[in-house]
mmCIF file of C-alpha atoms in Angstrom:
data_model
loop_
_atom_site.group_PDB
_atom_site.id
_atom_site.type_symbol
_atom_site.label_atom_id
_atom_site.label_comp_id
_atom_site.label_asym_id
_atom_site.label_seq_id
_atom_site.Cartn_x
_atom_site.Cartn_y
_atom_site.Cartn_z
ATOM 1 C CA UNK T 1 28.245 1.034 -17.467
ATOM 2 C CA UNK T 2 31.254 3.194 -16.869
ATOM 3 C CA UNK T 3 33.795 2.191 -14.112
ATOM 4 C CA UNK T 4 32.732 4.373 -11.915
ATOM 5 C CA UNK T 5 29.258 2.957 -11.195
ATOM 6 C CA UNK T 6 30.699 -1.062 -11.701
ATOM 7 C CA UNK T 7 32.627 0.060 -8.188
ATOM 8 C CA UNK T 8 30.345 1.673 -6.796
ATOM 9 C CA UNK T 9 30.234 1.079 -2.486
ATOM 10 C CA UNK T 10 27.896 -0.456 -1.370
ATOM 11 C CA UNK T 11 26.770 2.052 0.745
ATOM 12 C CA UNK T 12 26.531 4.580 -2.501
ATOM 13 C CA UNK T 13 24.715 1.483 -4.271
ATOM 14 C CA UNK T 14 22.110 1.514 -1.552
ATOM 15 C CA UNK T 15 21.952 5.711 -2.618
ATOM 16 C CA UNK T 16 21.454 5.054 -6.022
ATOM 17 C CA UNK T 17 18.523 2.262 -4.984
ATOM 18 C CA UNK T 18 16.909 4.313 -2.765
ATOM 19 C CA UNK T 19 17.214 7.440 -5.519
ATOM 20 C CA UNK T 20 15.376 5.446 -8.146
ATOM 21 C CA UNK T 21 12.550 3.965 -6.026
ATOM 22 C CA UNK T 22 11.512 7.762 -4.487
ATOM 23 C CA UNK T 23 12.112 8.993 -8.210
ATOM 24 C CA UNK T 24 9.426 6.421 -9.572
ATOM 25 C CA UNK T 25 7.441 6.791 -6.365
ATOM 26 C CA UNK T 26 7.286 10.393 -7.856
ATOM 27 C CA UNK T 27 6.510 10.466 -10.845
ATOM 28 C CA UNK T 28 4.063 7.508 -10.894
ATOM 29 C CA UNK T 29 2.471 9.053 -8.492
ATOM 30 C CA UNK T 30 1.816 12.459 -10.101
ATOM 31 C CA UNK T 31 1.940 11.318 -13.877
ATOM 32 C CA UNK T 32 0.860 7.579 -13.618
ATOM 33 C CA UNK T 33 2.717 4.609 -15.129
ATOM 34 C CA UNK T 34 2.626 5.260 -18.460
ATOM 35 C CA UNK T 35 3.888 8.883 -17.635
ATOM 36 C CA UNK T 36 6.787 7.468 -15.751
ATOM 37 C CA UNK T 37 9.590 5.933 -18.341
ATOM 38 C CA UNK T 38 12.467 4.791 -17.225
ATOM 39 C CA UNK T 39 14.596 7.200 -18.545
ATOM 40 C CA UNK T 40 12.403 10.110 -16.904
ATOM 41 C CA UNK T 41 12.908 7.936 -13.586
ATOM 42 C CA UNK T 42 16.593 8.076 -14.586
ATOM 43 C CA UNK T 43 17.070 11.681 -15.092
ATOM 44 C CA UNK T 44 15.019 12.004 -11.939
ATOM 45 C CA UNK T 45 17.275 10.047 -9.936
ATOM 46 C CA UNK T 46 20.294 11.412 -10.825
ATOM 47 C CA UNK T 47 21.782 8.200 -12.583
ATOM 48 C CA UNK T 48 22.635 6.883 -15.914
ATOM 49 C CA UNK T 49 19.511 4.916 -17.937
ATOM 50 C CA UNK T 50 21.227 1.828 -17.649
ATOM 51 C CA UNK T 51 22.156 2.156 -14.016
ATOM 52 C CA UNK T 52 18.144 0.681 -13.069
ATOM 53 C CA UNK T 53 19.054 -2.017 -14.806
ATOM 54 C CA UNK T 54 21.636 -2.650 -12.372
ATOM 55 C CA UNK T 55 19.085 -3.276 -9.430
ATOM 56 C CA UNK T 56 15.907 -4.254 -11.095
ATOM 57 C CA UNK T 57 14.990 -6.329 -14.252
ATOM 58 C CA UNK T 58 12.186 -3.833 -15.774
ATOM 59 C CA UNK T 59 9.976 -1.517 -14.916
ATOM 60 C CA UNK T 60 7.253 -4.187 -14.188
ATOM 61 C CA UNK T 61 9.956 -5.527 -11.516
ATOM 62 C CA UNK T 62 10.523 -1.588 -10.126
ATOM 63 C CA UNK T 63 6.839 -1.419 -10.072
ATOM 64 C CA UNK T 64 6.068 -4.261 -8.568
ATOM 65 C CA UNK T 65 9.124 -3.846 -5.896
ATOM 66 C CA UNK T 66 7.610 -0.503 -5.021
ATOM 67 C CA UNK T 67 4.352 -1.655 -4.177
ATOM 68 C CA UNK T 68 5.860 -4.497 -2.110
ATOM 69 C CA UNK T 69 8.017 -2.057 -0.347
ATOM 70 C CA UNK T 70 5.007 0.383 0.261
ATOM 71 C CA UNK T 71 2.628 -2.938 1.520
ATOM 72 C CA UNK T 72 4.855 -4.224 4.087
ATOM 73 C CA UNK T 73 5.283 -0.162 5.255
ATOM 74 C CA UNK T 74 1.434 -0.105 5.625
ATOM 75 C CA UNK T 75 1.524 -3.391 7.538
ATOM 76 C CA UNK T 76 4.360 -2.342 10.189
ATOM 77 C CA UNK T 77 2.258 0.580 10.869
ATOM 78 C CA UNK T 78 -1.039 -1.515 11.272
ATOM 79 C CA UNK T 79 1.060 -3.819 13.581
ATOM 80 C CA UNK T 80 2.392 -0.953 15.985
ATOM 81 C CA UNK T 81 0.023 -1.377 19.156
ATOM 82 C CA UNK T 82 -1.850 -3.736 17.184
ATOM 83 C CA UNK T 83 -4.063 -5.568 20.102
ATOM 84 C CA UNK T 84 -3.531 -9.255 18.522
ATOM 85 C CA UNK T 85 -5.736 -10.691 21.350
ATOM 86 C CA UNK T 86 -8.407 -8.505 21.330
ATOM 87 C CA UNK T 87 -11.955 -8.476 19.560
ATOM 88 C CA UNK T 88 -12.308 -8.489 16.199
ATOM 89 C CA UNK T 89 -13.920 -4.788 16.642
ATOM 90 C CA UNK T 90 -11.443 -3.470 18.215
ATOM 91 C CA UNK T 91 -8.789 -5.079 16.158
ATOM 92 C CA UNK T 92 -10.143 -4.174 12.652
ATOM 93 C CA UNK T 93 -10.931 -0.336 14.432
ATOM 94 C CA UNK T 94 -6.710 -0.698 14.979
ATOM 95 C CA UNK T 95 -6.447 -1.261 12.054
ATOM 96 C CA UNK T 96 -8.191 1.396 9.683
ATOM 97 C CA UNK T 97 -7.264 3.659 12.230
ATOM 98 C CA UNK T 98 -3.573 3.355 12.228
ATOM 99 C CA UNK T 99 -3.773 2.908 8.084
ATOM 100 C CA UNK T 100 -5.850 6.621 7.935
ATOM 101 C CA UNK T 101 -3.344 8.037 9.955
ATOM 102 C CA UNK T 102 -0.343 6.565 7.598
ATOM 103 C CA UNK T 103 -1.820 7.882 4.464
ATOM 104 C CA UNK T 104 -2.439 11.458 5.036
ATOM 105 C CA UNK T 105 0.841 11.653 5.759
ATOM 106 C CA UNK T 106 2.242 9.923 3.283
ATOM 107 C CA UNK T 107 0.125 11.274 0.266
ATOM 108 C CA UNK T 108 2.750 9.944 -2.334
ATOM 109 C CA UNK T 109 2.079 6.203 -1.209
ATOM 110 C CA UNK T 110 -1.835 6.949 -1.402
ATOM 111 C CA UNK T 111 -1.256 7.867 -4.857
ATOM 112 C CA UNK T 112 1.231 5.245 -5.820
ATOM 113 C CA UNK T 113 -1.216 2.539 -4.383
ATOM 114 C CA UNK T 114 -4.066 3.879 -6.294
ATOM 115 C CA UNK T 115 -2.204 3.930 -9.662
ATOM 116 C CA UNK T 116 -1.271 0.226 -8.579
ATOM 117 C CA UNK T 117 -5.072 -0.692 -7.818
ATOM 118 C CA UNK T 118 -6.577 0.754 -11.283
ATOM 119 C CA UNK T 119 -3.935 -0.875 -13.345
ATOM 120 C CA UNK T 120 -3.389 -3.766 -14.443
ATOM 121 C CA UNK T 121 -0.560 -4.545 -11.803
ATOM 122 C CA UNK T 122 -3.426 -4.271 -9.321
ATOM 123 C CA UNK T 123 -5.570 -6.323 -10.687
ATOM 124 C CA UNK T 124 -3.118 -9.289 -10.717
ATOM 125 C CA UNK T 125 -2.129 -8.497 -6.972
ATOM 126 C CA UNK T 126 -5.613 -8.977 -6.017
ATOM 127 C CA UNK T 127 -6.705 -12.033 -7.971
ATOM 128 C CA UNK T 128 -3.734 -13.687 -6.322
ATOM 129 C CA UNK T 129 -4.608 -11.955 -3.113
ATOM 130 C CA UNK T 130 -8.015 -13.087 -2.751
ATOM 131 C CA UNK T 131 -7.922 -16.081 -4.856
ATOM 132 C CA UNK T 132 -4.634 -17.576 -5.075
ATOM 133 C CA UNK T 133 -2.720 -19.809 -2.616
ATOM 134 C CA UNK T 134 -0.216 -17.709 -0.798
ATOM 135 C CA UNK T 135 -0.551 -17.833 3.003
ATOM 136 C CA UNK T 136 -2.918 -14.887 4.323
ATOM 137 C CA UNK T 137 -1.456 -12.418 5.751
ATOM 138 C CA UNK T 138 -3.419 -11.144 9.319
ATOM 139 C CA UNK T 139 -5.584 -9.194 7.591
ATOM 140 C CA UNK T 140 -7.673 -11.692 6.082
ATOM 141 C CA UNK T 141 -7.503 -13.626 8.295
ATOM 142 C CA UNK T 142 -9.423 -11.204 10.816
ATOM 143 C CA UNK T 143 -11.942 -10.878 8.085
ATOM 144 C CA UNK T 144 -12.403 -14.715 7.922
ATOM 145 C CA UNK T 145 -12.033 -14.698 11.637
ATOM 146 C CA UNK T 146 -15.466 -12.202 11.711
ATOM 147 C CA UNK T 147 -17.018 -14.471 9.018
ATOM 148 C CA UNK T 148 -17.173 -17.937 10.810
ATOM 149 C CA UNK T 149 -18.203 -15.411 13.899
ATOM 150 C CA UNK T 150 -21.093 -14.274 12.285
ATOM 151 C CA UNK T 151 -20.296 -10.673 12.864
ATOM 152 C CA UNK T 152 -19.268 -9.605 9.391
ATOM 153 C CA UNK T 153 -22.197 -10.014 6.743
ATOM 154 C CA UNK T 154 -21.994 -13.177 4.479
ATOM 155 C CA UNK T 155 -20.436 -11.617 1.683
ATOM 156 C CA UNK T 156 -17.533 -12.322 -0.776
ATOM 157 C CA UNK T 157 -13.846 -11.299 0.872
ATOM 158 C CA UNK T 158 -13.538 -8.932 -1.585
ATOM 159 C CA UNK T 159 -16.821 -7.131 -1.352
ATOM 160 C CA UNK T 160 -15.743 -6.622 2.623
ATOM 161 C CA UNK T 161 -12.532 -5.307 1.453
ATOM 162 C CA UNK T 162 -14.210 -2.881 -0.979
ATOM 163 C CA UNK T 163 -16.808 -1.826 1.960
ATOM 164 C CA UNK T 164 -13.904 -1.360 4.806
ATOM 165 C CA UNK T 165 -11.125 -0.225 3.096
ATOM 166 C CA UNK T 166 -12.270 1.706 0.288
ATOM 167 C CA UNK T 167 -14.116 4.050 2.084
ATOM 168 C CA UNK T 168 -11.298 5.166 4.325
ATOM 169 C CA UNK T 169 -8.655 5.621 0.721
ATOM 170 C CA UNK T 170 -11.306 7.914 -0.483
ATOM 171 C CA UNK T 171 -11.817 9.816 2.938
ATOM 172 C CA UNK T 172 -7.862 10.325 2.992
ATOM 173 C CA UNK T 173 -7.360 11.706 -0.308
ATOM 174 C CA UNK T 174 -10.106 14.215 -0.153
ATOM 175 C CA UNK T 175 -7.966 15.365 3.080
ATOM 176 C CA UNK T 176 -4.947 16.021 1.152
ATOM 177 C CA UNK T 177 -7.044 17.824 -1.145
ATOM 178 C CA UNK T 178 -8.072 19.757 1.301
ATOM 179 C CA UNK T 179 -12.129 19.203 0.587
ATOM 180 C CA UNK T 180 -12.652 17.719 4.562
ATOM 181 C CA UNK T 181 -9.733 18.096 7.572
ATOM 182 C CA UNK T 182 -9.159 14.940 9.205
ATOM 183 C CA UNK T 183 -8.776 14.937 13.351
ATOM 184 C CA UNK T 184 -8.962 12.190 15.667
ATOM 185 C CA UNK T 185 -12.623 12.419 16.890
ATOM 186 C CA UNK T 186 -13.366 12.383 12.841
ATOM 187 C CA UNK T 187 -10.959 9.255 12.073
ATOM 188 C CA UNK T 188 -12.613 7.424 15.111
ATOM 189 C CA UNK T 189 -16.378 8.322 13.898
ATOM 190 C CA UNK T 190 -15.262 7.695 9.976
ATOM 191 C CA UNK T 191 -13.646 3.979 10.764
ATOM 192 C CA UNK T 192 -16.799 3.401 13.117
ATOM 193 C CA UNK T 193 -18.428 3.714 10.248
ATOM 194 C CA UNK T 194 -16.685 1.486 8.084
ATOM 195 C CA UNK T 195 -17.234 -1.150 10.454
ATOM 196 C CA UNK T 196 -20.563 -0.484 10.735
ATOM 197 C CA UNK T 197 -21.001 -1.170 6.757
ATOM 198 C CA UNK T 198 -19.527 -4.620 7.548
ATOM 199 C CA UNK T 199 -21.455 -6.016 10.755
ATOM 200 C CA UNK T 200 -24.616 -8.541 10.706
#
């Protein structure tokens, strides 16, 4: 580390953070983790390979960070309006709505998160996610909410998931590839019918 970087500002450390997460936003997205080392996040960046070392342990710590980071982006979006009193319908419609509407216009993130999902990074996040003991975030806890109701079928949480949510990822990317164009009326019929998979 020269002596430049050791006194860095803070604000210009924050630059240097913020230059390595979009750089391995990047290229994971478009070349997938194994086409992402961290030197080719480095020279992305703009910084010295030993200057990510500075702000995260590994690249299973960047990874990881980035996915948290992305998460709790798509979860302040699902939260803005979010009707916390209202029916589980209209709730869950909030919901997928507000998440469709994130991702086609953040197509990076899509990509990011589906590198995350089919790797095994993903498959740890779920397992603890649907098995393990962390506190639930609101999210599953609607779903449980519309299990004990009776309104959601009696299946596994994850099997829900799959049926609600994976629908919509797939729906979003074929809009940025430009196979079907996305518009309100279509969002509102498409998450309709993503609830409909789910009800009794």
């Amino acid at each position: 580390m020269d002596k430049a970087e050791k006194y860095d500002k803070p604000d210009k450390c924050a630059e240097k953070r913020e230059a390595i997460i979009q750089a391995a936003l990047e290229l994971v997205a478009e070349q997938g983790f194994h086409g992402a080392p961290m030197a080719m996040i480095a020279e992305k960046a703009g910084v010295g390979a030993g200057t990510i070392y500075r702000y995260f342990e590994n690249k299973d710590d960047l990874i990881r960070w980035i996915y948290k980071n992305v998460e709790e982006r798509f979860v302040e979006v699902m939260m803005q309006g979010y009707p916390e009193h209202g029916p589980v319908r209209e709730r869950l419609v909030h919901i997928g709505t507000a998440l469709v509407r994130h991702l086609i216009n953040e197509p990076l993130q899509l990509r990011f998160v589906e590198q995350f999902h089919n790797s095994p990074y993903g498959v740890d996040h779920r397992r603890e996610k649907i098995f393990g003991q962390q506190k639930k975030d609101i999210i599953s806890e609607l779903f449980d909410e519309a299990v004990a109701q009776q309104i959601f079928k009696p299946l596994e949480l994850a099997i829900l998931f799959s049926l609600f949510f994976g629908p919509l990822v797939d729906i979003c990317r074929d809009h940025i590839l430009g196979f079907i164009k996305l518009d309100d009326a279509l969002i509102e019929q498409v998450v309709g019918a993503c609830w409909d998979a789910l009800r009794r």
